[in-house]
Each structure stands twice: as structure tokens, then as C-alpha cells.
Coordinates of C-alpha atoms in Angstrom, one line a residue:
X1 CA -22.1 -2.9 -20.0
X2 CA -23.5 -6.2 -18.7
X3 CA -24.6 -5.6 -15.0
X4 CA -24.9 -8.7 -13.0
X5 CA -28.0 -9.4 -10.3
X6 CA -25.9 -12.2 -9.0
X7 CA -26.2 -12.2 -6.0
X8 CA -22.6 -11.8 -4.0
X9 CA -21.2 -14.0 -1.2
X10 CA -18.9 -11.6 1.9
X11 CA -17.6 -13.1 5.4
X12 CA -15.9 -16.7 6.2
X13 CA -17.6 -18.1 2.7
X14 CA -15.6 -15.4 -0.3
X15 CA -12.4 -15.5 2.7
X16 CA -9.0 -16.8 1.3
X17 CA -6.5 -19.0 1.9
X18 CA -4.4 -16.4 2.6
X19 CA -2.3 -14.2 1.3
X20 CA 1.5 -14.8 -0.1
X21 CA 4.6 -12.5 -1.2
X22 CA 5.4 -11.6 -4.2
X23 CA 6.6 -14.4 -6.5
X24 CA 11.0 -14.1 -6.8
X25 CA 11.3 -15.8 -9.8
X26 CA 14.5 -18.2 -7.7
X27 CA 13.8 -21.6 -8.9
X28 CA 12.6 -23.9 -7.0
X29 CA 12.0 -21.7 -4.0
X30 CA 8.3 -20.8 -2.9
X31 CA 7.2 -17.1 -2.8
X32 CA 6.2 -17.3 1.0
X33 CA 10.4 -19.1 1.3
X34 CA 12.0 -16.6 -0.7
X35 CA 10.5 -13.4 1.1
X36 CA 11.3 -12.0 4.3
X37 CA 9.0 -13.2 7.1
X38 CA 8.2 -10.0 8.0
X39 CA 8.0 -8.5 4.4
X40 CA 5.4 -11.9 3.7
X41 CA 3.2 -11.7 6.4
X42 CA 2.5 -7.8 6.3
X43 CA 2.0 -7.2 2.1
X44 CA -1.0 -8.3 0.3
X45 CA -0.5 -5.2 -2.5
X46 CA 2.3 -5.9 -5.4
X47 CA 6.3 -4.4 -4.1
X48 CA 8.9 -2.9 -6.2
X49 CA 11.9 -3.4 -8.0
X50 CA 14.5 -1.2 -8.3
X51 CA 17.3 -1.3 -11.5
X52 CA 20.1 0.0 -11.2
X53 CA 22.8 1.3 -14.0
X54 CA 25.2 -1.4 -13.4
X55 CA 23.2 -3.9 -12.9
X56 CA 24.2 -7.2 -15.6
X57 CA 20.5 -7.8 -15.9
X58 CA 18.7 -4.9 -16.4
X59 CA 15.3 -5.4 -16.5
X60 CA 13.7 -6.4 -20.1
X61 CA 10.3 -5.4 -21.6
X62 CA 6.8 -8.3 -19.3
X63 CA 7.3 -11.8 -21.6
X64 CA 10.1 -11.0 -22.6
X65 CA 12.2 -12.0 -20.0
X66 CA 14.7 -15.5 -19.7
X67 CA 12.8 -17.4 -16.6
X68 CA 15.9 -19.5 -16.1
X69 CA 18.2 -16.2 -16.9
X70 CA 16.3 -14.2 -13.9
X71 CA 16.6 -17.5 -11.4
X72 CA 20.8 -17.6 -12.0
X73 CA 20.8 -14.3 -11.0
X74 CA 18.6 -13.6 -8.3
X75 CA 20.0 -16.3 -6.8
X76 CA 24.0 -15.4 -7.9
X77 CA 23.8 -12.1 -7.2
X78 CA 21.6 -12.8 -3.4
X79 CA 23.9 -15.4 -2.7
X80 CA 26.3 -12.6 -2.4
X81 CA 24.0 -9.6 -1.2
X82 CA 23.2 -10.6 2.4
X83 CA 25.7 -12.4 5.1
X84 CA 25.7 -15.2 6.3
X85 CA 26.7 -15.0 9.3
X86 CA 25.1 -15.9 12.3
X87 CA 26.9 -13.6 14.2
X88 CA 23.8 -10.9 12.8
X89 CA 21.5 -12.2 14.8
X90 CA 16.8 -12.0 15.4
X91 CA 15.2 -11.5 18.6
X92 CA 11.5 -12.6 19.0
X93 CA 9.5 -12.3 22.5
X94 CA 9.0 -15.6 24.7
X95 CA 12.2 -17.3 23.2
X96 CA 15.7 -17.6 22.4
X97 CA 17.6 -15.5 19.6
X98 CA 17.3 -16.7 16.3
X99 CA 19.9 -16.5 14.2
X100 CA 18.6 -14.7 10.9
X101 CA 18.3 -16.2 8.1
X102 CA 18.3 -14.8 4.4
X103 CA 16.0 -13.8 1.9
X104 CA 16.4 -17.9 0.5
X105 CA 15.2 -19.6 3.2
X106 CA 12.1 -20.6 4.8
X107 CA 12.6 -18.0 8.2
X108 CA 9.7 -17.8 11.3
X109 CA 7.0 -16.5 10.8
X110 CA 4.0 -15.5 13.4
X111 CA 6.2 -14.7 15.1
X112 CA 4.9 -12.0 18.0
X113 CA 6.5 -8.9 18.3
X114 CA 5.9 -4.8 19.4
X115 CA 3.7 -2.9 18.8
X116 CA 5.8 -1.0 15.9
X117 CA 6.1 -3.3 14.3
X118 CA 2.4 -5.2 15.0
X119 CA 0.8 -2.3 13.5
X120 CA -1.9 -3.9 11.0
X121 CA -0.8 -3.5 7.0
X122 CA 3.2 -2.6 8.5
X123 CA 6.0 -2.1 4.9
X124 CA 8.6 -0.4 5.9
X125 CA 12.1 -0.9 5.6
X126 CA 14.5 0.8 6.5
X127 CA 18.6 0.4 6.0
X128 CA 21.3 1.9 8.3
X129 CA 24.4 2.3 8.9
X130 CA 27.1 4.3 11.3
X131 CA 29.7 5.5 10.8
X132 CA 33.5 4.8 11.8
X133 CA 36.9 5.9 13.4
X134 CA 36.1 9.7 14.3
X135 CA 33.2 9.5 12.1
X136 CA 31.1 7.3 14.8
X137 CA 28.0 8.9 15.9
X138 CA 26.9 10.3 12.2
X139 CA 24.1 8.5 11.1
X140 CA 22.7 7.4 7.6
X141 CA 19.3 6.2 7.5
X142 CA 17.4 5.5 4.9
X143 CA 14.2 3.9 4.7
X144 CA 11.2 3.0 1.7
X145 CA 7.7 2.4 2.8
X146 CA 6.6 -0.4 0.0
X147 CA 3.2 0.3 -0.5
X148 CA 4.8 4.2 -1.3
X149 CA 7.0 5.2 -3.9
X150 CA 8.5 7.2 -1.7
X151 CA 12.1 6.7 -0.2
X152 CA 13.1 9.6 3.1
X153 CA 16.0 9.8 3.3
X154 CA 18.4 11.5 6.0
X155 CA 21.8 11.7 8.2
X156 CA 23.0 13.1 10.9
X157 CA 24.6 13.8 14.4
X158 CA 23.8 11.3 16.9
X159 CA 24.4 11.0 20.5
X160 CA 26.0 8.3 23.1
X161 CA 22.5 7.0 23.5
X162 CA 21.5 7.1 20.0
X163 CA 18.1 8.3 21.0
X164 CA 17.6 9.6 17.4
X165 CA 18.7 6.7 15.6
X166 CA 15.3 4.5 18.3
X167 CA 13.9 7.3 17.4
X168 CA 13.3 7.6 14.1
X169 CA 12.7 3.9 14.0
X170 CA 9.9 3.2 16.2
X171 CA 7.9 7.3 14.1
X172 CA 8.4 4.2 11.1
X173 CA 7.2 1.0 12.5
X174 CA 9.4 -1.4 10.0
X175 CA 9.3 -4.7 9.6
X176 CA 12.8 -5.3 8.6
X177 CA 15.4 -3.0 9.4
X178 CA 18.9 -3.6 7.0
X179 CA 22.3 -3.2 8.7
X180 CA 26.3 -3.7 7.2
X181 CA 27.1 -7.4 8.5
X182 CA 30.3 -5.4 10.0
X183 CA 28.2 -3.9 12.6
X184 CA 27.5 -7.4 14.3
X185 CA 30.0 -9.3 12.4
X186 CA 32.0 -13.1 14.4
X187 CA 29.1 -11.6 17.9
X188 CA 30.5 -8.8 19.0
X189 CA 27.9 -6.0 17.6
X190 CA 28.3 -2.8 17.9
X191 CA 26.7 0.2 20.4
X192 CA 23.7 0.5 17.8
X193 CA 23.4 -3.1 16.6
X194 CA 22.6 -4.3 20.5
X195 CA 19.9 -0.9 21.1
X196 CA 18.0 -1.3 18.3
X197 CA 18.3 -5.6 18.7
X198 CA 16.7 -4.4 22.2
X199 CA 14.6 -1.9 21.3
X200 CA 12.8 -3.9 18.0
X201 CA 12.7 -7.4 19.7
X202 CA 9.5 -8.1 16.8
X203 CA 11.2 -6.2 14.2
X204 CA 13.6 -8.6 11.9
X205 CA 17.1 -7.8 11.4
X206 CA 19.8 -7.9 8.1
X207 CA 23.2 -7.8 8.2
X208 CA 24.0 -6.4 3.9
X209 CA 27.4 -6.8 3.1
X210 CA 29.3 -4.0 3.6
X211 CA 30.3 -3.5 -0.1
X212 CA 26.9 -2.5 -0.9
X213 CA 26.5 0.6 0.9
X214 CA 28.8 2.7 -1.8
X215 CA 27.2 6.1 -2.0
X216 CA 28.4 6.5 -5.9
X217 CA 25.6 3.8 -6.3
X218 CA 23.5 5.7 -4.0
X219 CA 24.1 8.9 -5.9
X220 CA 22.9 6.9 -9.3
X221 CA 19.9 5.7 -8.0
X222 CA 18.3 8.8 -7.0
X223 CA 19.6 10.3 -10.2
X224 CA 17.6 7.4 -12.6
X225 CA 14.2 6.8 -10.0
X226 CA 13.7 10.3 -8.4
X227 CA 11.1 12.4 -10.2
X228 CA 11.3 15.4 -11.8
X229 CA 9.3 17.8 -9.0
X230 CA 11.0 16.4 -6.7
X231 CA 15.2 16.5 -8.5
X232 CA 16.4 18.9 -6.1
X233 CA 16.9 17.1 -3.6
X234 CA 20.1 16.0 -5.3
X235 CA 22.1 19.2 -4.1
X236 CA 20.7 18.7 -0.1
X237 CA 23.0 14.6 -0.4
X238 CA 25.2 14.9 -3.2
X239 CA 27.5 15.8 0.0
X240 CA 25.5 13.6 2.2
X241 CA 27.7 10.4 1.9
X242 CA 26.3 7.8 4.8
X243 CA 22.3 8.2 3.3
X244 CA 23.4 8.1 0.4
X245 CA 25.2 4.9 0.8
X246 CA 21.8 2.8 3.2
X247 CA 19.4 4.2 -0.3
X248 CA 22.3 2.3 -1.8
X249 CA 22.1 -0.6 0.5
X250 CA 18.0 -1.1 0.6
X251 CA 17.6 -0.6 -2.9
X252 CA 19.6 -3.0 -3.6
X253 CA 18.5 -5.3 -1.3
X254 CA 14.3 -4.2 -2.7
X255 CA 15.8 -5.5 -6.1
X256 CA 15.8 -9.1 -5.3
X257 CA 12.5 -9.1 -2.7
X258 CA 10.0 -7.5 -5.0
X259 CA 8.4 -9.1 -8.0
X260 CA 8.0 -5.1 -10.0
X261 CA 10.6 -2.6 -11.7
X262 CA 10.1 1.0 -10.6
X263 CA 9.9 3.5 -13.4
X264 CA 12.8 5.8 -14.6
X265 CA 12.0 9.1 -12.6
X266 CA 8.6 8.3 -10.9
X267 CA 9.8 7.7 -6.8
X268 CA 9.7 10.7 -4.8
X269 CA 12.8 11.0 -2.8
X270 CA 12.9 13.0 -0.1
X271 CA 16.0 14.0 2.4
X272 CA 14.2 14.9 6.2
X273 CA 16.5 16.7 8.3
X274 CA 15.0 17.1 12.1
X275 CA 15.8 21.0 12.7
X276 CA 11.7 22.2 12.3
X277 CA 10.2 19.0 13.6
X278 CA 10.7 18.9 18.3
X279 CA 11.8 14.4 19.2
X280 CA 10.2 12.8 21.3
X281 CA 11.1 9.6 22.1
X282 CA 10.1 6.3 22.3
X283 CA 10.2 6.3 25.9
X284 CA 8.1 9.5 26.5
X285 CA 5.5 9.0 23.9
X286 CA 4.9 5.5 25.5
X287 CA 4.8 7.3 28.6
X288 CA 2.5 10.1 27.8
X289 CA 0.4 7.3 25.7
X290 CA 0.5 9.8 22.4
X291 CA -0.5 6.3 19.9
X292 CA -0.2 2.8 21.8
X293 CA -2.8 2.6 24.9
X294 CA 0.0 1.4 27.9
X295 CA -3.2 -1.0 29.2
X296 CA -4.8 -2.6 26.7
X297 CA -2.7 -2.2 22.9
X298 CA -6.5 -1.8 21.0
X299 CA -7.8 0.7 23.0
X300 CA -8.6 4.2 21.5
X301 CA -7.8 5.8 24.7
X302 CA -4.4 8.0 23.2
X303 CA -3.9 11.5 22.0
X304 CA -4.1 9.8 18.3
X305 CA -7.5 7.7 19.2
X306 CA -8.7 11.5 20.9
X307 CA -8.2 13.1 17.2
X308 CA -8.5 10.4 15.0
X309 CA -11.5 11.3 12.8
X310 CA -9.9 11.0 10.0
X311 CA -11.1 8.8 6.4
X312 CA -8.4 8.1 4.6
X313 CA -5.4 6.1 5.4
X314 CA -2.9 9.1 4.3
X315 CA -4.6 11.7 6.4
X316 CA -4.0 8.9 9.9
X317 CA -0.1 9.1 9.2
X318 CA 0.5 12.2 8.4
X319 CA -2.3 12.5 12.3
X320 CA 0.5 10.0 13.5
X321 CA 3.4 11.2 12.4
X322 CA 2.9 14.7 12.9
X323 CA 1.8 13.5 17.1
X324 CA 5.0 11.8 17.1
X325 CA 6.8 14.6 15.4
X326 CA 5.2 18.2 16.5
X327 CA 6.3 21.3 14.5
X328 CA 8.6 23.5 15.6
X329 CA 8.3 26.2 12.9
X330 CA 5.5 29.1 15.0
X331 CA 4.3 30.5 11.4
X332 CA 3.0 26.9 9.7
X333 CA 1.9 26.2 13.4
X334 CA -0.3 29.0 12.6
X335 CA -1.7 29.1 9.3
X336 CA -2.4 25.8 9.9
X337 CA -5.6 26.7 12.9
X338 CA -6.4 29.9 11.1
X339 CA -7.0 26.7 8.1
X340 CA -9.1 24.9 11.0
X341 CA -10.5 28.3 12.5
X342 CA -12.5 28.7 8.5
X343 CA -13.7 24.8 9.1
X344 CA -15.4 25.7 12.9
X345 CA -16.4 28.7 11.1
X346 CA -17.9 27.9 7.5
X347 CA -20.2 25.0 8.0
X348 CA -20.6 24.4 3.8
X349 CA -16.9 24.3 3.6
X350 CA -16.8 21.9 7.0
X351 CA -18.8 19.4 5.5
X352 CA -18.6 20.1 1.9
X353 CA -14.5 17.8 2.5
X354 CA -15.6 16.4 5.1
X355 CA -17.6 14.4 1.7
X356 CA -14.8 15.0 -0.5
X357 CA -12.6 13.8 1.2
X358 CA -14.1 10.8 2.1
X359 CA -14.4 9.2 -0.8
X360 CA -11.2 9.0 -1.9
X361 CA -8.7 6.3 -2.0
X362 CA -5.3 5.7 -0.5
X363 CA -3.5 8.1 -2.9
X364 CA -0.2 6.3 -2.0
X365 CA -0.7 3.5 -1.8
X366 CA -2.8 3.2 -5.8
X367 CA 0.9 6.4 -7.4
X368 CA 3.4 2.6 -5.6
X369 CA 1.6 0.1 -8.1
X370 CA 1.4 2.9 -11.1
X371 CA 4.6 3.9 -11.0
X372 CA 5.8 -0.1 -10.9
X373 CA 6.3 -2.6 -14.0
X374 CA 6.2 -6.5 -13.6
X375 CA 8.9 -8.2 -14.2
X376 CA 6.7 -10.9 -15.6
X377 CA 2.9 -10.6 -17.4
X378 CA 0.6 -12.7 -14.9
X379 CA -3.1 -13.6 -15.0
X380 CA -3.0 -11.7 -11.6
X381 CA -0.3 -9.0 -12.7
X382 CA -3.2 -8.0 -15.4
X383 CA -6.0 -8.1 -13.5
X384 CA -4.4 -5.7 -10.3
X385 CA -3.5 -2.9 -13.7
X386 CA -6.5 -3.0 -14.2
X387 CA -8.4 -2.0 -11.5
X388 CA -5.0 0.6 -10.8
X389 CA -6.9 2.2 -13.3
X390 CA -10.2 1.6 -12.6
X391 CA -8.8 3.7 -9.4
X392 CA -6.4 6.4 -10.8
X393 CA -10.3 7.3 -12.9
X394 CA -12.0 6.6 -9.5
X395 CA -9.5 9.4 -7.9
X396 CA -9.2 11.9 -10.7
X397 CA -13.3 11.9 -11.4
X398 CA -13.5 12.9 -7.9
X399 CA -10.8 16.3 -7.7
X400 CA -13.2 18.2 -9.7
X401 CA -15.6 18.3 -6.7
X402 CA -12.5 18.8 -3.9
X403 CA -11.8 21.5 -6.3
X404 CA -15.1 23.0 -6.6
X405 CA -15.8 22.5 -2.4
X406 CA -12.6 25.1 -1.4
X407 CA -12.6 27.8 -4.1
X408 CA -14.7 30.3 -1.4
X409 CA -12.2 29.3 1.2
X410 CA -10.2 32.5 2.0
X411 CA -7.6 31.1 4.7
X412 CA -4.1 31.0 3.2
X413 CA -2.9 27.3 3.6
X414 CA -6.5 26.6 1.9
X415 CA -6.1 28.5 -1.1
X416 CA -2.9 27.2 -2.0
X417 CA -3.8 23.7 -1.7
X418 CA -7.0 24.8 -4.2
X419 CA -4.0 26.6 -6.2
X420 CA -2.6 23.0 -6.1
X421 CA -6.1 21.1 -7.3
X422 CA -6.4 23.5 -10.7
X423 CA -3.2 21.4 -12.2
X424 CA -4.8 21.0 -15.7
X425 CA -2.1 17.3 -15.3
X426 CA -5.9 16.6 -13.3
X427 CA -8.0 17.1 -16.4
X428 CA -5.3 16.1 -18.9
X429 CA -4.9 12.2 -17.7
X430 CA -8.5 11.8 -16.8
X431 CA -9.0 12.5 -20.8
X432 CA -6.5 10.7 -21.8
X433 CA -8.3 7.3 -19.9
X434 CA -11.0 8.0 -21.0
X435 CA -10.7 7.5 -24.4
X436 CA -9.9 3.4 -23.3
X437 CA -12.1 3.7 -20.6
X438 CA -15.8 3.5 -19.8
X439 CA -17.0 6.7 -19.1
X440 CA -19.6 4.4 -16.6
X441 CA -16.7 2.3 -15.4
X442 CA -16.2 3.0 -11.7
X443 CA -14.6 1.2 -8.3
X444 CA -17.7 0.2 -6.5
X445 CA -17.8 -2.2 -3.7
X446 CA -17.7 -6.0 -3.6
X447 CA -15.5 -9.3 -6.3
X448 CA -17.9 -9.7 -8.7
X449 CA -18.5 -5.7 -9.5
X450 CA -15.2 -5.2 -9.7
X451 CA -15.2 -8.3 -11.9
X452 CA -17.9 -6.9 -13.7
X453 CA -15.9 -3.7 -14.0
X454 CA -12.5 -4.7 -14.9
X455 CA -14.1 -7.6 -17.5
X456 CA -16.0 -3.9 -19.0
X457 CA -13.8 -1.4 -18.5
X458 CA -12.3 -0.9 -22.3
X459 CA -14.2 0.7 -24.5
X460 CA -15.8 -1.3 -27.0
X461 CA -14.3 -1.4 -30.9
X462 CA -10.6 -0.9 -29.7
X463 CA -9.5 -4.8 -29.8
X464 CA -12.8 -7.3 -31.9
X465 CA -11.5 -10.1 -29.8
X466 CA -11.6 -8.6 -27.1
X467 CA -15.1 -7.6 -27.6
X468 CA -16.1 -11.5 -29.1
X469 CA -14.0 -13.0 -25.7
X470 CA -16.3 -10.0 -23.7
X471 CA -19.5 -11.5 -25.3
X472 CA -18.6 -15.7 -24.8
X473 CA -18.5 -14.4 -21.0
X474 CA -21.0 -12.7 -20.8
X475 CA -22.8 -15.6 -22.9
X476 CA -21.6 -18.5 -19.7
X477 CA -23.3 -16.1 -17.3
X478 CA -26.3 -16.3 -18.6
X479 CA -25.7 -20.4 -18.9
X480 CA -24.8 -20.7 -15.5
X481 CA -28.3 -18.2 -13.8
X482 CA -30.4 -20.3 -16.2
X483 CA -29.3 -23.7 -15.5
X484 CA -30.1 -22.9 -11.5
X485 CA -33.2 -21.5 -12.3
X486 CA -33.8 -24.8 -14.2
X487 CA -32.3 -26.9 -11.8
X488 CA -35.0 -25.5 -8.8
X489 CA -37.7 -26.1 -11.4
X490 CA -36.5 -29.8 -11.5
X491 CA -36.8 -30.4 -7.7
X492 CA -39.0 -27.3 -6.3
X493 CA -36.6 -25.5 -4.7
X494 CA -35.8 -21.9 -3.9
X495 CA -32.5 -22.2 -5.5
X496 CA -30.8 -18.7 -6.1
X497 CA -27.6 -18.5 -8.3
X498 CA -24.1 -17.0 -5.6
X499 CA -20.7 -15.7 -6.1
X500 CA -18.0 -15.5 -4.2
X501 CA -14.4 -15.3 -4.1
X502 CA -12.2 -18.7 -3.7
X503 CA -16.1 -20.2 -5.2
X504 CA -16.7 -18.9 -8.1
X505 CA -20.5 -18.6 -9.3
X506 CA -23.1 -21.6 -6.7
X507 CA -26.8 -22.8 -5.9
X508 CA -27.2 -21.1 -2.4
X509 CA -31.1 -22.2 -0.9
X510 CA -32.0 -20.6 1.9
X511 CA -34.3 -23.1 5.0
X512 CA -36.7 -21.2 5.6
X513 CA -39.9 -23.1 5.2
X514 CA -38.0 -25.2 3.0
X515 CA -38.9 -29.2 3.8
X516 CA -36.4 -31.2 1.8
X517 CA -37.5 -33.9 0.2
X518 CA -36.9 -37.5 2.1
X519 CA -34.9 -34.9 4.2
X520 CA -32.5 -34.4 2.3
X521 CA -30.6 -32.9 -0.5
X522 CA -30.5 -34.3 -4.8
X523 CA -27.8 -36.2 -4.7
X524 CA -27.0 -34.1 -7.7
X525 CA -25.5 -31.0 -5.1
X526 CA -22.7 -32.0 -4.7
X527 CA -19.8 -29.7 -2.0
X528 CA -22.3 -28.6 0.7
X529 CA -22.1 -26.1 3.4
X530 CA -24.4 -24.6 5.1
X531 CA -24.0 -22.0 7.2
X532 CA -26.4 -20.4 9.8
X533 CA -30.1 -21.0 8.2
X534 CA -28.5 -21.4 4.3
X535 CA -26.7 -24.5 2.3
X536 CA -24.8 -24.2 -0.6
X537 CA -23.2 -25.9 -3.4
X538 CA -22.6 -26.8 -6.7
X539 CA -23.3 -29.8 -9.1
X540 CA -20.6 -31.0 -12.0
X541 CA -23.0 -29.3 -14.5
X542 CA -21.5 -25.2 -12.7
X543 CA -18.3 -26.9 -12.1
X544 CA -17.6 -26.9 -15.5
X545 CA -18.9 -23.8 -16.8
X546 CA -16.6 -21.6 -13.8
X547 CA -13.9 -23.2 -15.4
X548 CA -15.0 -22.0 -19.1
X549 CA -15.6 -18.5 -16.9
X550 CA -12.2 -18.4 -15.3
X551 CA -10.4 -19.2 -18.7
X552 CA -13.4 -16.5 -20.9
X553 CA -11.4 -13.7 -17.6
X554 CA -8.2 -14.6 -18.8
X555 CA -8.4 -14.3 -22.4
X556 CA -10.6 -10.6 -20.9
X557 CA -7.8 -9.6 -19.1
X558 CA -5.0 -10.5 -20.8
X559 CA -6.2 -7.9 -24.6
X560 CA -7.5 -5.8 -21.4
X561 CA -4.1 -5.5 -19.8
X562 CA -1.9 -4.8 -23.3
X563 CA -4.8 -1.4 -24.1
X564 CA -4.3 -0.8 -20.6
X565 CA -0.4 -0.9 -21.0
X566 CA -0.3 1.6 -23.8
X567 CA -2.5 3.7 -22.0
X568 CA -0.5 4.0 -19.2
X569 CA 2.8 5.2 -21.5
X570 CA 0.9 8.1 -22.7
X571 CA -0.3 9.3 -19.4
X572 CA 2.9 8.4 -16.8
X573 CA 5.1 11.7 -18.0
X574 CA 1.5 14.0 -15.8
X575 CA 2.1 10.8 -12.7
X576 CA 3.3 13.0 -10.6
X577 CA 0.2 15.3 -10.4
X578 CA -0.7 12.4 -8.4
X579 CA 2.1 13.2 -5.0
X580 CA 0.3 16.6 -4.8
X581 CA -3.2 15.4 -4.8
X582 CA -2.0 12.8 -1.8
X583 CA -0.1 16.0 -0.2
X584 CA -3.1 18.1 -0.3
X585 CA -5.8 15.4 0.5
X586 CA -4.4 14.3 3.5
X587 CA -3.7 17.5 4.3
X588 CA -7.4 18.2 4.0
X589 CA -8.1 15.5 6.3
X590 CA -5.8 16.0 8.7
X591 CA -6.8 19.5 9.0
X592 CA -11.3 17.7 9.1
X593 CA -10.2 15.1 11.8
X594 CA -8.5 18.1 14.0
X595 CA -11.5 20.2 12.9
X596 CA -13.6 17.2 14.2
X597 CA -12.3 16.8 17.8
X598 CA -13.1 20.5 18.4
X599 CA -17.0 20.0 17.2
X600 CA -17.5 17.1 19.3
X601 CA -15.8 18.3 22.2
X602 CA -14.7 21.9 24.3
X603 CA -11.3 22.1 22.9
X604 CA -10.9 25.2 21.4
X605 CA -8.7 26.5 18.0
X606 CA -5.0 29.7 19.6
X607 CA -3.2 30.1 21.8
X608 CA -5.3 28.9 24.4
X609 CA -5.1 25.7 26.6
X610 CA -7.0 22.2 25.2
X611 CA -9.4 21.1 27.5
X612 CA -8.2 20.4 31.1
X613 CA -10.5 17.8 30.5
X614 CA -7.4 16.1 28.6
X615 CA -4.7 15.7 30.9
X616 CA -7.5 13.5 32.3
X617 CA -7.7 11.1 28.9
X618 CA -4.8 9.6 30.1
X619 CA -4.2 9.3 33.7
X620 CA -1.9 12.2 34.2

């Protein structure tokens, strides 16, 4: 495999000019104006497209969809999906109420909202509906995190204060809330609509036509998309009409704001009741400073900040969820306490797990993109899919290490997770990946390093034209290095080849002890930038070589993408075991975090109270 010795520049040299939401495919509409402002600003990953069996525009295979047909169908259906009624308003702090724009129009950006919606990386969309007439107070909710392929459904009876609804929305931290247009008709919004508007001023509120809240369509969606491991949810929700209705509206809405669609039988669908958890209303959570410090929202002096020593995003999410929704089941609590006690008593187990867990990526986010199929083939989609397969290989390579560490555990919970890791599908997927991907390909930090890994990810002799394209790429990179060396000799300057995401290959020169001829750089050097004690610049010839290099990469990524898609087709039937891996890693990470909090403080495990100093942390 080709190894690059070129120095990579990070920081301001590598900063991107900005990220935009995924393309919608609407004719004459830019991506950023099509997506809701809240979603556009929160997401950098691919999002999801969902197909319903009754849809008149079923997605074709990548590269086969007519652009004009897609644009016309999407524009027509979106016009009918989102209500154009001006009665659905969104309030922004420090300003006057504004009406929610449809996704096809330019919306407000850069608004500052409540702590609920300003959490970095928030990407949850929630649909809410309330029963009418005698069913008033019966609430249905459905939510999807666009970075996690999980549809969460719930239905419950609420009081006139709607405390349960408000609390659940606070826990979810949505960037957008969908409600029926009838709840805000002619400016006379329902009590629930007004409460949500008041409690979540920084969250986009979108009115969806009531006809899309259809429980039959919701059930069809779930039957089509639910992974086999979670099929039991169908028995739980088939009579829950309101949560099925919100699922239909939510998935229909997602269908037209995303650039890809979920593969069939790939989604984790769960029905979440409130019987096994305590409900802490949003006011109490704020007063107790469970997750947000009231004086300084950036401060870590909260219960979450004190206990959070997690190493993975999934572990941090689980810890936050358990703090806001504490368990009530005594047996489950004691089982977790036993596991924490074992971690504290077994030093090898504690540090072995800590080392293994710390190497995992965000498995939920990886799963989300693996089960999605892009609507259109693009260079970006091809490059992203190659990256995802490399990340999948990296994740599966870590399973044997985690499996080995848990071999010595003795408590019931840790043994259960050890058994989960014995699933042979992990090994099956890894072996299938290794038939296509080089053994030494790995996920490493740095854009240039990852570009090299992606370029040489597919094993040689699988595609002859791919091997030729990679040789061409290698020769161009060698020519770039040779050009910089010649320029250094020509002008007697210490030049070196550097790389950044925005500029590609360029020339860098440190100023330490360097005397420039005539006190300035040669005129051949263009696009000069200065940072601290170094110059960055390029030449006309180097810019041409960068263009040739990018063209060679496009060819490589396109041909690699074809091979990778074939690989993903073969492993898709086994991919659902990653849901178990995600659950295992996040729970182990949370338990390690709690055990770690005990080791650095005088907290104890069991029925004894926590440290008497703990209330002082919160000023109580």
C-alpha cells in the first residue's frame, strides 16, 4: 500500500468553508434552502429517505433515477405534505413570532434557541399528535434521530398540564417538531400547541396536514422497515393508533427532506413506555442542574458533568438518558450495581474494558449510514460509503479484544454482554469484508491519511482498471513531491509538500533562519498565505497537478464504490448484529464511567448514600 510522507495541515488551513444539508433534488432549489434550517445546521452526515409501499415514486437503483421525474414528484408531494397555513408559528428568543416556512423556502438561520435545541450535534425530529373529542389527552409520539437508525414510538395519557409530553421532548432535544395543521388552525392553537411553542422557542415547529397522520400507513411503514430482531414491536403497537399515526407523518416527512432511503428490514423500531422509569419534569431537571448548569450552560458542574467519564458518544447518550429517566426496577438497578462493584474490585477487567471501549467509534451513527442507500450516485456518496466500510472493519476488528476482556467476568450483566459478543455474525461480516478490503486498511485520523486509506482500500486484482487508476494517482503524487523538491533547489529555499482538505497539495516554508532574495517570495509562487512563522503557497503547475490528482481520485472512488456496494449487499443480512454491539458498548461505557467516578471520588456502590459533598456541587 502506498504510504504518503506529505505533511498534513490542520486548523485554519484545513477548515471547511461550511457544510450544507443533503441535496433534495428539487429543481431550482439549493440544498440549504430546501432543508429545515434547524436540521441543516445540525447535520453533517447523510440523512434518511423512507419509502412507503403506496408511494407513486418508488426509488430506483442509484444512477437510474430520472432527475426531472424525481424533482417534479418531490416538489408536488411536498407542496401537499406541509401545510402552508400561516397560523403555525415559531417563536425565536429576542424577536417577534415568525411563521414556519415550508422546506422549499429559505428559512431563518443562526437563531439562538433554548438549551434543548442548541446541544451540539442535535439531530432528532419528533412528531406529536393528540386525540380529539373524548380522546383528548391521549398523546402519540414518534421520533427519529437522523444519526441513529432507530424509530422510537410512544403513546400515553397525559394530564391537562401536558407534563409528560413536555418532559419527553426535553429529553429528546429535537431540532424540529411536527404537529397536525389542525392543532394551530386560524391562529387558535390548541393548549398543547401553545405549551410546546412556549417551552421550546428555539425549535422549528412544522405543521403537517392531518391526513398524513394515518395509522394504517404507519403500520405499513413499520412492517416494511423494521429489522427482524425487533418484529415483536408490531404486537405492541398494532392497537396504538396515535403513535402509528405519528410514525406515518414523521416518515412521510423524512421522505422528502433527505438524500437517501432506508433499506428494507433495516430499522430498529421500539415502543417506549414509562412504567419502568421515573418521570422528572423539565423544571425539576433544570432546578437540580441534572444536565445543564443554570449559571453557565458550558459548565460541567452538573450531575451529568460529575459522572460523565464516558469514552464513546453512545455511552454519553445512555448516561444522559438514565439521569433524566432513572430506572424504577430494583432488580435491574441491583444488577447494574453488581457489575460496577466487580469493575471496582477487578483492576484488570476495569482497565482492559477502558482500553477496549475507548477505541470504538459512534456505532449508532455508523449503522445509520450503512442501512441507507443514496438516491443518486455522486463522488461524495461513493467516498462516504468507502469510509463507512473502513469504519465498519475497524469496529469489528475490536470485537475479539472486547470479547477476550469479558471472558473473566463473573456478574450476571457482564456475562450477558459477553454472551452477546459470541454472536458468530461479527466474524462472518469481518471475513466477508476482508475478501474485498485490504487487511492493513484501518481507520486513522487525518484527512490525507484517510484519503490514502480509501484510495487503496479495495484489494488489488479485483478490478484491473482500478489498479491502473491507483498507479496513475501514485505517479501524480510522486510528481508533486518531485516538483516541490526542484523548486526548493532552484531558489535555495527549505520547501516542503503539505496537504489540507481545502487546498489539496500545496507548498509550505518555515521562516526560521530563512533569508528571502530581495526580501520577497519569487513571483512564481501564488496564493500566498502566512501563518505565524510559515508561508503557504502554490504554483500554476502544482494547481494543474492537483486537478489531475482529483480526477484520478474520482475514478478510483467510483470504481471502488461499485465493489463496495456489492460487498454491502452480501453482508446486509447480517448487519443487524451491530444493534446488539451498539447496546453492549454503550452500556459498558456507562458502567465504566460510573465506576470511574467512584475511583476518583468517595462515592460508594450499594444502598449507602452518595458522598455528602455531592449536594454542595449543586449549591443545595
